[in-house]
XYZ file of N, CA and C in Angstrom:
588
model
N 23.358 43.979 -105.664
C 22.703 44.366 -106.901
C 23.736 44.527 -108.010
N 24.912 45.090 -107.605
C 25.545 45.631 -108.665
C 26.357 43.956 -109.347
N 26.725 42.975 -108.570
C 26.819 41.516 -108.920
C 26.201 41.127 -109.906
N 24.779 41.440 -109.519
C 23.903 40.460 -110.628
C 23.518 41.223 -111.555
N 23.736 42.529 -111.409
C 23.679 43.498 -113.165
C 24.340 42.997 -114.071
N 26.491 42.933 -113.057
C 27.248 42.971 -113.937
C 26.991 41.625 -114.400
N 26.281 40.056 -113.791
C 26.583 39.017 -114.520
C 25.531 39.100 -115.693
N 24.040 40.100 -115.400
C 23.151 39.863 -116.747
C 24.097 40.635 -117.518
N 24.633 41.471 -117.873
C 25.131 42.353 -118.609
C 26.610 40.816 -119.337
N 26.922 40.376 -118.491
C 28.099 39.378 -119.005
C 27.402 38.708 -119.666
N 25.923 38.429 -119.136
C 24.732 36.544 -119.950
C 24.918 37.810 -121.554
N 24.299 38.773 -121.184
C 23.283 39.480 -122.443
C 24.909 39.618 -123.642
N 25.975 39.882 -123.342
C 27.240 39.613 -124.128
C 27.235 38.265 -124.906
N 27.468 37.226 -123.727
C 27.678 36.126 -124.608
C 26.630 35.832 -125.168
N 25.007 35.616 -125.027
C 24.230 35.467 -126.258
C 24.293 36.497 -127.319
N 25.071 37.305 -127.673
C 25.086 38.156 -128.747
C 24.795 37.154 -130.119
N 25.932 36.023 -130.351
C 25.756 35.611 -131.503
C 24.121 34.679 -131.485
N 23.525 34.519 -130.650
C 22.051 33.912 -130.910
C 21.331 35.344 -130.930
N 21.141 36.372 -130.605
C 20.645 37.738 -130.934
C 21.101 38.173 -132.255
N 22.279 38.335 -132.708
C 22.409 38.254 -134.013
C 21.657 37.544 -134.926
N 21.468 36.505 -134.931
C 21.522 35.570 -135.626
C 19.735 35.763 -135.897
N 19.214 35.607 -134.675
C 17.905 36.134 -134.545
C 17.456 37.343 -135.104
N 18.667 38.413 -135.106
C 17.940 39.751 -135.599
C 18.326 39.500 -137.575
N 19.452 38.966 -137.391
C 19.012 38.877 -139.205
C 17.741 38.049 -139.749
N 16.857 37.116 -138.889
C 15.687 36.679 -139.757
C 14.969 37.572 -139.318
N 14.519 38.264 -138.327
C 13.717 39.643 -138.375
C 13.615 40.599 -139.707
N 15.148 40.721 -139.785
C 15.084 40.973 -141.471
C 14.737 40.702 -142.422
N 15.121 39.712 -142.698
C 15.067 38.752 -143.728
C 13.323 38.337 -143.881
N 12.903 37.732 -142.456
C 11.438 37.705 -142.412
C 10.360 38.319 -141.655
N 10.759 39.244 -140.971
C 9.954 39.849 -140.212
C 9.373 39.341 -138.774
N 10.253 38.201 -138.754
C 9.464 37.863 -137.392
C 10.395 38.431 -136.126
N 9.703 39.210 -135.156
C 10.452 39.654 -133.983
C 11.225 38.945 -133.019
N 12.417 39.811 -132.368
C 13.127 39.086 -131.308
C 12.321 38.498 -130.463
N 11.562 39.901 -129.721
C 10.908 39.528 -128.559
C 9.583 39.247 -129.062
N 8.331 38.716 -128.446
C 7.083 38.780 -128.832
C 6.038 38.187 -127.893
N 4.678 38.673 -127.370
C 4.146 37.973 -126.305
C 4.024 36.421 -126.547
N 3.660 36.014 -125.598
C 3.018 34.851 -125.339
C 2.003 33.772 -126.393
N 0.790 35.149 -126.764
C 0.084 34.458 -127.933
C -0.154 34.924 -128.992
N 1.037 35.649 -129.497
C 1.854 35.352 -131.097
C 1.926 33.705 -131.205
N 2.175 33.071 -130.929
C 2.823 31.746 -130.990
C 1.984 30.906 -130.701
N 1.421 31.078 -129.514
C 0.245 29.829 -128.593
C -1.003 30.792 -128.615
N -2.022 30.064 -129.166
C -3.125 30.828 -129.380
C -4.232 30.257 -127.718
N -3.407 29.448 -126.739
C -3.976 28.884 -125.781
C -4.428 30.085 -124.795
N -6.000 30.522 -124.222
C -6.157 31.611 -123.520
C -4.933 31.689 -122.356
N -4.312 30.590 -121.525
C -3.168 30.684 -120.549
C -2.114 31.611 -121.183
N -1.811 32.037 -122.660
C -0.841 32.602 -123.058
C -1.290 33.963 -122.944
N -2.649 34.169 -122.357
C -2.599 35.855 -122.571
C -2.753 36.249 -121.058
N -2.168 35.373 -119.764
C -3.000 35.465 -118.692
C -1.287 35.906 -117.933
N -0.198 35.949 -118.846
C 0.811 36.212 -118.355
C 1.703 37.567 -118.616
N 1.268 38.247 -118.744
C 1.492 39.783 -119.966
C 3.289 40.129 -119.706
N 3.679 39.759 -118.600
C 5.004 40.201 -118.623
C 5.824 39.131 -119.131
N 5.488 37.851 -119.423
C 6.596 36.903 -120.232
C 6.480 36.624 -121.677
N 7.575 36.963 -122.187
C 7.639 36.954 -123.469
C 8.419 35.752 -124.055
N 8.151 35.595 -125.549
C 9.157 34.577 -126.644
C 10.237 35.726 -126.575
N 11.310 34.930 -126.314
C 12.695 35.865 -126.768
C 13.722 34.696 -128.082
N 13.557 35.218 -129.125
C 13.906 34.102 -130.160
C 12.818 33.035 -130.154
N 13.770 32.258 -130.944
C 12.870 30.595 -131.204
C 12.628 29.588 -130.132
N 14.085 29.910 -129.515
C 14.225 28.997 -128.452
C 13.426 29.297 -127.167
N 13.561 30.242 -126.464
C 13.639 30.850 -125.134
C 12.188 31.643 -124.827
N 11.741 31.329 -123.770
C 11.078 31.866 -123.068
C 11.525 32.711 -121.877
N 11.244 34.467 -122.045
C 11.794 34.907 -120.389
C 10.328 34.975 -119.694
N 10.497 35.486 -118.192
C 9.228 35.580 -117.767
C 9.994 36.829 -116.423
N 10.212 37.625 -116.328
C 10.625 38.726 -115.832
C 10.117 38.500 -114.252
N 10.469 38.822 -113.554
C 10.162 39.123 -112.027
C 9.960 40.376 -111.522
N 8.766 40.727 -111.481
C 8.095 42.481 -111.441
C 7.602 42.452 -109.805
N 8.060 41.813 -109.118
C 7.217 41.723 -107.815
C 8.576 41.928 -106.363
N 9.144 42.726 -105.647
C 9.803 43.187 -104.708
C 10.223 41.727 -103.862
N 11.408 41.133 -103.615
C 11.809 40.326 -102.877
C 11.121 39.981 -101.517
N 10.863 39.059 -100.878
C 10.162 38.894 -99.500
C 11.273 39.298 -98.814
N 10.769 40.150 -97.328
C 12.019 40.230 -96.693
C 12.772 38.807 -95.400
N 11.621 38.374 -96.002
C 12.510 36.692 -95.398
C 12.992 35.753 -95.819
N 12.466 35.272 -96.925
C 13.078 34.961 -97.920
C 14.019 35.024 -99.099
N 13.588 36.167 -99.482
C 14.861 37.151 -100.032
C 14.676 36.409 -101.299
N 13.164 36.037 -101.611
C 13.205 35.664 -103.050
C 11.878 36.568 -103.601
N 11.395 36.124 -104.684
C 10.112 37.025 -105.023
C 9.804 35.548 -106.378
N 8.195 35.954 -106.719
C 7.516 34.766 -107.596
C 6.880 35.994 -108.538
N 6.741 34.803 -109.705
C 6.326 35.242 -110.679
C 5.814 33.778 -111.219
N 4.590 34.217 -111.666
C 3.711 33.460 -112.299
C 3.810 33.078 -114.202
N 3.842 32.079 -114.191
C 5.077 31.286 -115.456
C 4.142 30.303 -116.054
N 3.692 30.509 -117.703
C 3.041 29.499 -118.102
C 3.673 29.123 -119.128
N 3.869 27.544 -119.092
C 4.515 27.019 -120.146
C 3.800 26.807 -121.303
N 3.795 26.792 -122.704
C 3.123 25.466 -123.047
C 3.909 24.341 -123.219
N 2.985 23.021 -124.175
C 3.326 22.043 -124.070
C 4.735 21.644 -124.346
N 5.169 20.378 -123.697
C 6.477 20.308 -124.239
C 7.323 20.385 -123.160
N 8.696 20.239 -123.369
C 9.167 20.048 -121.965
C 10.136 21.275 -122.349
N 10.956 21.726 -120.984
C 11.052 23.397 -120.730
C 12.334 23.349 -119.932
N 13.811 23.728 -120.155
C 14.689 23.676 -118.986
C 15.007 25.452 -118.912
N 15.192 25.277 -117.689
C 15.576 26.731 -116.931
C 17.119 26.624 -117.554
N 17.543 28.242 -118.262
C 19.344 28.032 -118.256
C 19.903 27.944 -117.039
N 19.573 28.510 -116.260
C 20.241 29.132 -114.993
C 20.795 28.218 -114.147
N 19.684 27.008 -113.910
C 19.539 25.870 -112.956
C 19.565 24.472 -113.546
N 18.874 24.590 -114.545
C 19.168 22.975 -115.249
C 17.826 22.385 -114.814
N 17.023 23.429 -113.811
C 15.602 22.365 -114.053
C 14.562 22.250 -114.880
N 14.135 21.127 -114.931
C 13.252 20.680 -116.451
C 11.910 20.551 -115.321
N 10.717 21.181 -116.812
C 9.540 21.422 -116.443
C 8.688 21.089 -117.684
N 7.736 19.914 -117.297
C 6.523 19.770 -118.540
C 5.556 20.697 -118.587
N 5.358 21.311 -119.717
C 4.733 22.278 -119.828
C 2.869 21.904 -119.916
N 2.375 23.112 -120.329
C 0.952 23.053 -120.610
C 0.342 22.883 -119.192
N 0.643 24.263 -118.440
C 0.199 23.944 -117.378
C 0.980 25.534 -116.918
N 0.716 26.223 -115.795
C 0.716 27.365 -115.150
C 1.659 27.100 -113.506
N 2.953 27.653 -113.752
C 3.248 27.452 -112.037
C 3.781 28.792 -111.540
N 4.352 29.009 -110.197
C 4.675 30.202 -109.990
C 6.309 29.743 -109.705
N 7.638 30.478 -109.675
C 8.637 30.001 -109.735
C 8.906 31.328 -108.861
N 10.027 30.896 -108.107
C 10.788 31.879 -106.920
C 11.870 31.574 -107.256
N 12.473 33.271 -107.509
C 14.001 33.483 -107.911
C 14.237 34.735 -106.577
N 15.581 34.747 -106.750
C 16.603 35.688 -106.305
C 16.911 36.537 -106.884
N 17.866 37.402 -106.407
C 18.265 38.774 -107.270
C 19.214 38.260 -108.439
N 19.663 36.624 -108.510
C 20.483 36.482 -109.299
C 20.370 36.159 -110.399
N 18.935 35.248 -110.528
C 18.564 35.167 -112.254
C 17.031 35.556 -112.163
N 16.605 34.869 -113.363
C 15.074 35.168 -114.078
C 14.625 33.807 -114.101
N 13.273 33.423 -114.296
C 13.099 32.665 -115.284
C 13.365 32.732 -116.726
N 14.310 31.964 -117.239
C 14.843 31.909 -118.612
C 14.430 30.677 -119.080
N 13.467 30.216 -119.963
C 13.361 28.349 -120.322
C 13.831 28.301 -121.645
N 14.482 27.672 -122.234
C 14.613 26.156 -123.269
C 14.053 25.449 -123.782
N 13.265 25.460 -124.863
C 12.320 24.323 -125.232
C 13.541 23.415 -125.581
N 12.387 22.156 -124.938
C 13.355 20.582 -125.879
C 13.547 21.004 -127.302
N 15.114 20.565 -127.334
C 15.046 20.807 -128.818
C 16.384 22.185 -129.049
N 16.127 23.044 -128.060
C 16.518 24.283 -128.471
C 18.091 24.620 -128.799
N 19.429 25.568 -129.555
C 20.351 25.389 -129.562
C 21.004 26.683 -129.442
N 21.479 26.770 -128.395
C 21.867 28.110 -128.321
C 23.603 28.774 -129.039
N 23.780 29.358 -129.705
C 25.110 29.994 -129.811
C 25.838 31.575 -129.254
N 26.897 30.866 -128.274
C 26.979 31.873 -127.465
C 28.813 32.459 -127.290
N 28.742 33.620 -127.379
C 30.279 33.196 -126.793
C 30.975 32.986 -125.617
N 32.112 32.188 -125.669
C 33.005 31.668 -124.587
C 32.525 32.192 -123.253
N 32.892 33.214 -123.463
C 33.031 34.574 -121.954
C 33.024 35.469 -122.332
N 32.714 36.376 -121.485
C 31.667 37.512 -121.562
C 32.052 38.543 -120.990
N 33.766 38.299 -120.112
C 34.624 38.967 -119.580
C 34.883 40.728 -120.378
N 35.057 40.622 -121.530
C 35.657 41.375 -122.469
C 34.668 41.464 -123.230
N 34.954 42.778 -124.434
C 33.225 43.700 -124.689
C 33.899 43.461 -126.225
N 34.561 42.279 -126.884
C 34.926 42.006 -127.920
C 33.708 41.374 -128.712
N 33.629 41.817 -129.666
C 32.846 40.636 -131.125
C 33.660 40.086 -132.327
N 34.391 39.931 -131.538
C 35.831 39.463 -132.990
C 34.686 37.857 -132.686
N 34.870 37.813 -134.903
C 34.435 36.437 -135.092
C 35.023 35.316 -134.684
N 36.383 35.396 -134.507
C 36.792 34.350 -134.218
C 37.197 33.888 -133.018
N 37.014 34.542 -132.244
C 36.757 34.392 -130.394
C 36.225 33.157 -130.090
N 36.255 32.028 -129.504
C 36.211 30.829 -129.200
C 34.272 30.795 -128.825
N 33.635 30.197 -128.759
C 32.154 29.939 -129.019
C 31.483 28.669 -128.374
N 30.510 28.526 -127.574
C 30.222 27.616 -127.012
C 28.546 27.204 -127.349
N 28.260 26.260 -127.776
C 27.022 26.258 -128.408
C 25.911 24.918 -127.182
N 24.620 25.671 -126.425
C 24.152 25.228 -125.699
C 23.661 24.703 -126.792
N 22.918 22.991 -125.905
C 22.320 22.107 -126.844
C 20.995 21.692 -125.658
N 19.700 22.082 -126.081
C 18.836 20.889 -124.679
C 18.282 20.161 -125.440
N 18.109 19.158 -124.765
C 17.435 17.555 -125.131
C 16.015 17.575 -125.898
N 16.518 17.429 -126.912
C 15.032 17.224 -127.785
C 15.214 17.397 -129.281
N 14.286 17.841 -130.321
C 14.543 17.793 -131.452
C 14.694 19.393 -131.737
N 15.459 19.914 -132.312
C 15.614 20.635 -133.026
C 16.091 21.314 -134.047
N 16.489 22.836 -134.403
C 17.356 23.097 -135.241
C 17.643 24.828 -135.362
N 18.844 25.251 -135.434
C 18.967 26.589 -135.492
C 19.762 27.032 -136.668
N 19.500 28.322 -137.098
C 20.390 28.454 -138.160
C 21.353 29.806 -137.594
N 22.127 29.621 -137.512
C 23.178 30.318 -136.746
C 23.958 31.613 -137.965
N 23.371 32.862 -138.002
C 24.141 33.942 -139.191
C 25.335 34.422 -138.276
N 26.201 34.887 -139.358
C 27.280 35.331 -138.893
C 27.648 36.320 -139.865
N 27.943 37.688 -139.690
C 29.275 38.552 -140.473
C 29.678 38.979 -139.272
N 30.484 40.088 -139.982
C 31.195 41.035 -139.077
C 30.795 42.074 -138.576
N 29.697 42.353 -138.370
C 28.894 43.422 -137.603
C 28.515 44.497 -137.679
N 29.603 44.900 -138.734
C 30.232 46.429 -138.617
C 30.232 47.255 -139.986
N 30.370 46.275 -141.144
C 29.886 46.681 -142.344
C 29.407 46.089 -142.916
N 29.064 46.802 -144.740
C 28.030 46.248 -145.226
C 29.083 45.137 -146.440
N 30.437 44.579 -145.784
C 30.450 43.374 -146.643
C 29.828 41.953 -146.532
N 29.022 41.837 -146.122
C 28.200 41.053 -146.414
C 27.285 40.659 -147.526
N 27.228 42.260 -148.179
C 26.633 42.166 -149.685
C 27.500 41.720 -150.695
N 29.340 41.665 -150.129
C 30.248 40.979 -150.898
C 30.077 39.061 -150.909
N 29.563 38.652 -150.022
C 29.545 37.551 -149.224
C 30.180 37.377 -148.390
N 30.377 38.218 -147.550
C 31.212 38.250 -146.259
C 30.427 37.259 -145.043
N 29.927 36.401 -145.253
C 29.158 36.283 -144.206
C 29.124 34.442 -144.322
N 28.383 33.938 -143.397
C 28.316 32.358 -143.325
C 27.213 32.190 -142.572
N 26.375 31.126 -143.011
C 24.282 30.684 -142.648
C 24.959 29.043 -141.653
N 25.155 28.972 -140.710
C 25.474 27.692 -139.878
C 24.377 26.778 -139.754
N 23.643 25.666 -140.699
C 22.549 24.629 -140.082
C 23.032 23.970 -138.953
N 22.311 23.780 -137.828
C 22.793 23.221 -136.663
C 20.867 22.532 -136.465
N 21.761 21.240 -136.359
C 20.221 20.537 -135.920
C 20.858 19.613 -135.264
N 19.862 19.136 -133.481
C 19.969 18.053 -132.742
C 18.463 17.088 -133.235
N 19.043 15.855 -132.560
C 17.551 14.795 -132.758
C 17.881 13.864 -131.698
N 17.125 13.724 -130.827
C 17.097 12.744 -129.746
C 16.563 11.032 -130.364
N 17.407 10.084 -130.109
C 16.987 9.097 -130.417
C 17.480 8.104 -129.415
N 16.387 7.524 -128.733
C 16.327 7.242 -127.034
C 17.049 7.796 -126.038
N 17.874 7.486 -125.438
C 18.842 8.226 -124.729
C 20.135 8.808 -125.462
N 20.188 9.168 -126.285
C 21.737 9.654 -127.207
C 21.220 10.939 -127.929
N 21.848 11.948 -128.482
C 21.494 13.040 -128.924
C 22.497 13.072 -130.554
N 22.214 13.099 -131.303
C 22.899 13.077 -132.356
C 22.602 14.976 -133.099
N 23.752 15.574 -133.043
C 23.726 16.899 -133.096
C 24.851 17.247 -134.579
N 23.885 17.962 -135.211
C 24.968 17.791 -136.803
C 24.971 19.550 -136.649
N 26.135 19.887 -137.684
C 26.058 21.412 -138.374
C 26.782 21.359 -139.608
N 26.207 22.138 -140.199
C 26.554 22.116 -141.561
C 26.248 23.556 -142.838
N 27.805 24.117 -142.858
C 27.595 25.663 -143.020
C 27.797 26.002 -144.081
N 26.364 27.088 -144.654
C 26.578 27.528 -146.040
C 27.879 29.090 -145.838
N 28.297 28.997 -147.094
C 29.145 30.380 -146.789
C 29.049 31.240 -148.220
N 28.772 32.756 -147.724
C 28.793 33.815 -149.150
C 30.327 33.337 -150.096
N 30.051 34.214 -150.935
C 31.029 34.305 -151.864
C 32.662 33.875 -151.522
N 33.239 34.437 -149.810
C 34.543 34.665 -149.076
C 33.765 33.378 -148.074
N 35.475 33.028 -147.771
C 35.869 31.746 -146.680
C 35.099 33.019 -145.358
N 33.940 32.878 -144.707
C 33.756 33.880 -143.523
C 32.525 32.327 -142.590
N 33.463 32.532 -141.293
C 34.000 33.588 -140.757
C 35.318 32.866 -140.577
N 36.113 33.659 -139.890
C 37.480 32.706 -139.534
C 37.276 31.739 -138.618
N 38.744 30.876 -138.896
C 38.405 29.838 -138.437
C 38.446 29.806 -136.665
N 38.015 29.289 -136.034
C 37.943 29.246 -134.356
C 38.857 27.850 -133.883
């Protein structure tokens, strides 16, 4: 148990800068981190799942509330996608959505999905309980169309009302088998953030 705390506790670190980034349009627009199912999909399957939520734009979690088998040593939870295609972070498996399955995990992850499209910004490693901006950064990309806008200051104060801060456009587009992935960053008033 104490393994797979410390690695969610390492995942929930390095997505900081996509939680960031997410909690400044909460601000900005009010739309929430987390949120059920049918906020978004008005499909009755979205209200038939009460423990999985939208986490951001990208991501779907779906929590595992049900005690491990003692032979298996896994436990299920019942997972509705909608449409569209869906990759697990954890595993890399892809799932077409619009449709209801049950998925068996371990004590070691969740169901976590990906819409096609989705772009995650995360940092490096997760070793160390640092948010220095300029800490090296690894940006998940899954297959499909999308686009994220990636905020950045420094966390900690309010220069950002100086322009301390930088708005990252990051958009992928699938065009047959090739992924063509651009970014392109507005910045406040100051060169922010440093360079990586």
């Amino acid at each position: 148990i104490e393994a797979a705390a410390s690695e969610f506790l390492r995942l929930r670190h390095r997505l900081i800068p996509y939680l960031y980034a997410c909690s400044y349009f909460t601000h900005k627009e009010g739309v929430p981190l987390c949120e059920p199912m049918y906020y978004e999909w008005k499909d009755q399957a979205a209200y038939q799942v009460p423990n999985q939520y939208r986490f951001g734009p990208a991501l779907i979690a779906a929590p595992v509330t049900k005690p491990l088998d003692k032979v298996t040593l896994l436990a299920d939870v019942k997972v509705w996608l909608p449409e569209g295609r869906w990759t697990d972070i954890f595993n890399g498996r892809i799932y077409e959505g619009n449709r209801t399955l049950t998925m068996y995990r371990d004590m070691s992850s969740i169901p976590v999905l990906a819409k096609a499209g989705a772009i995650l910004p995360l940092y490096a490693q997760g070793r160390e309980n640092s948010l220095d901006p300029a800490q090296p950064h690894e940006i998940w990309i899954y297959r499909g169309d999308g686009r994220f806008d990636w905020y950045e200051d420094d966390g900690e104060s309010k220069a950002y009302k100086d322009g301390q801060w930088s708005l990252t456009h990051m958009e992928v587009k699938e065009q047959g088998s090739s992924l063509h992935f651009t970014m392109e960053t507005e910045r406040g008033a100051a060169d922010y953030p440093l360079p990586r």
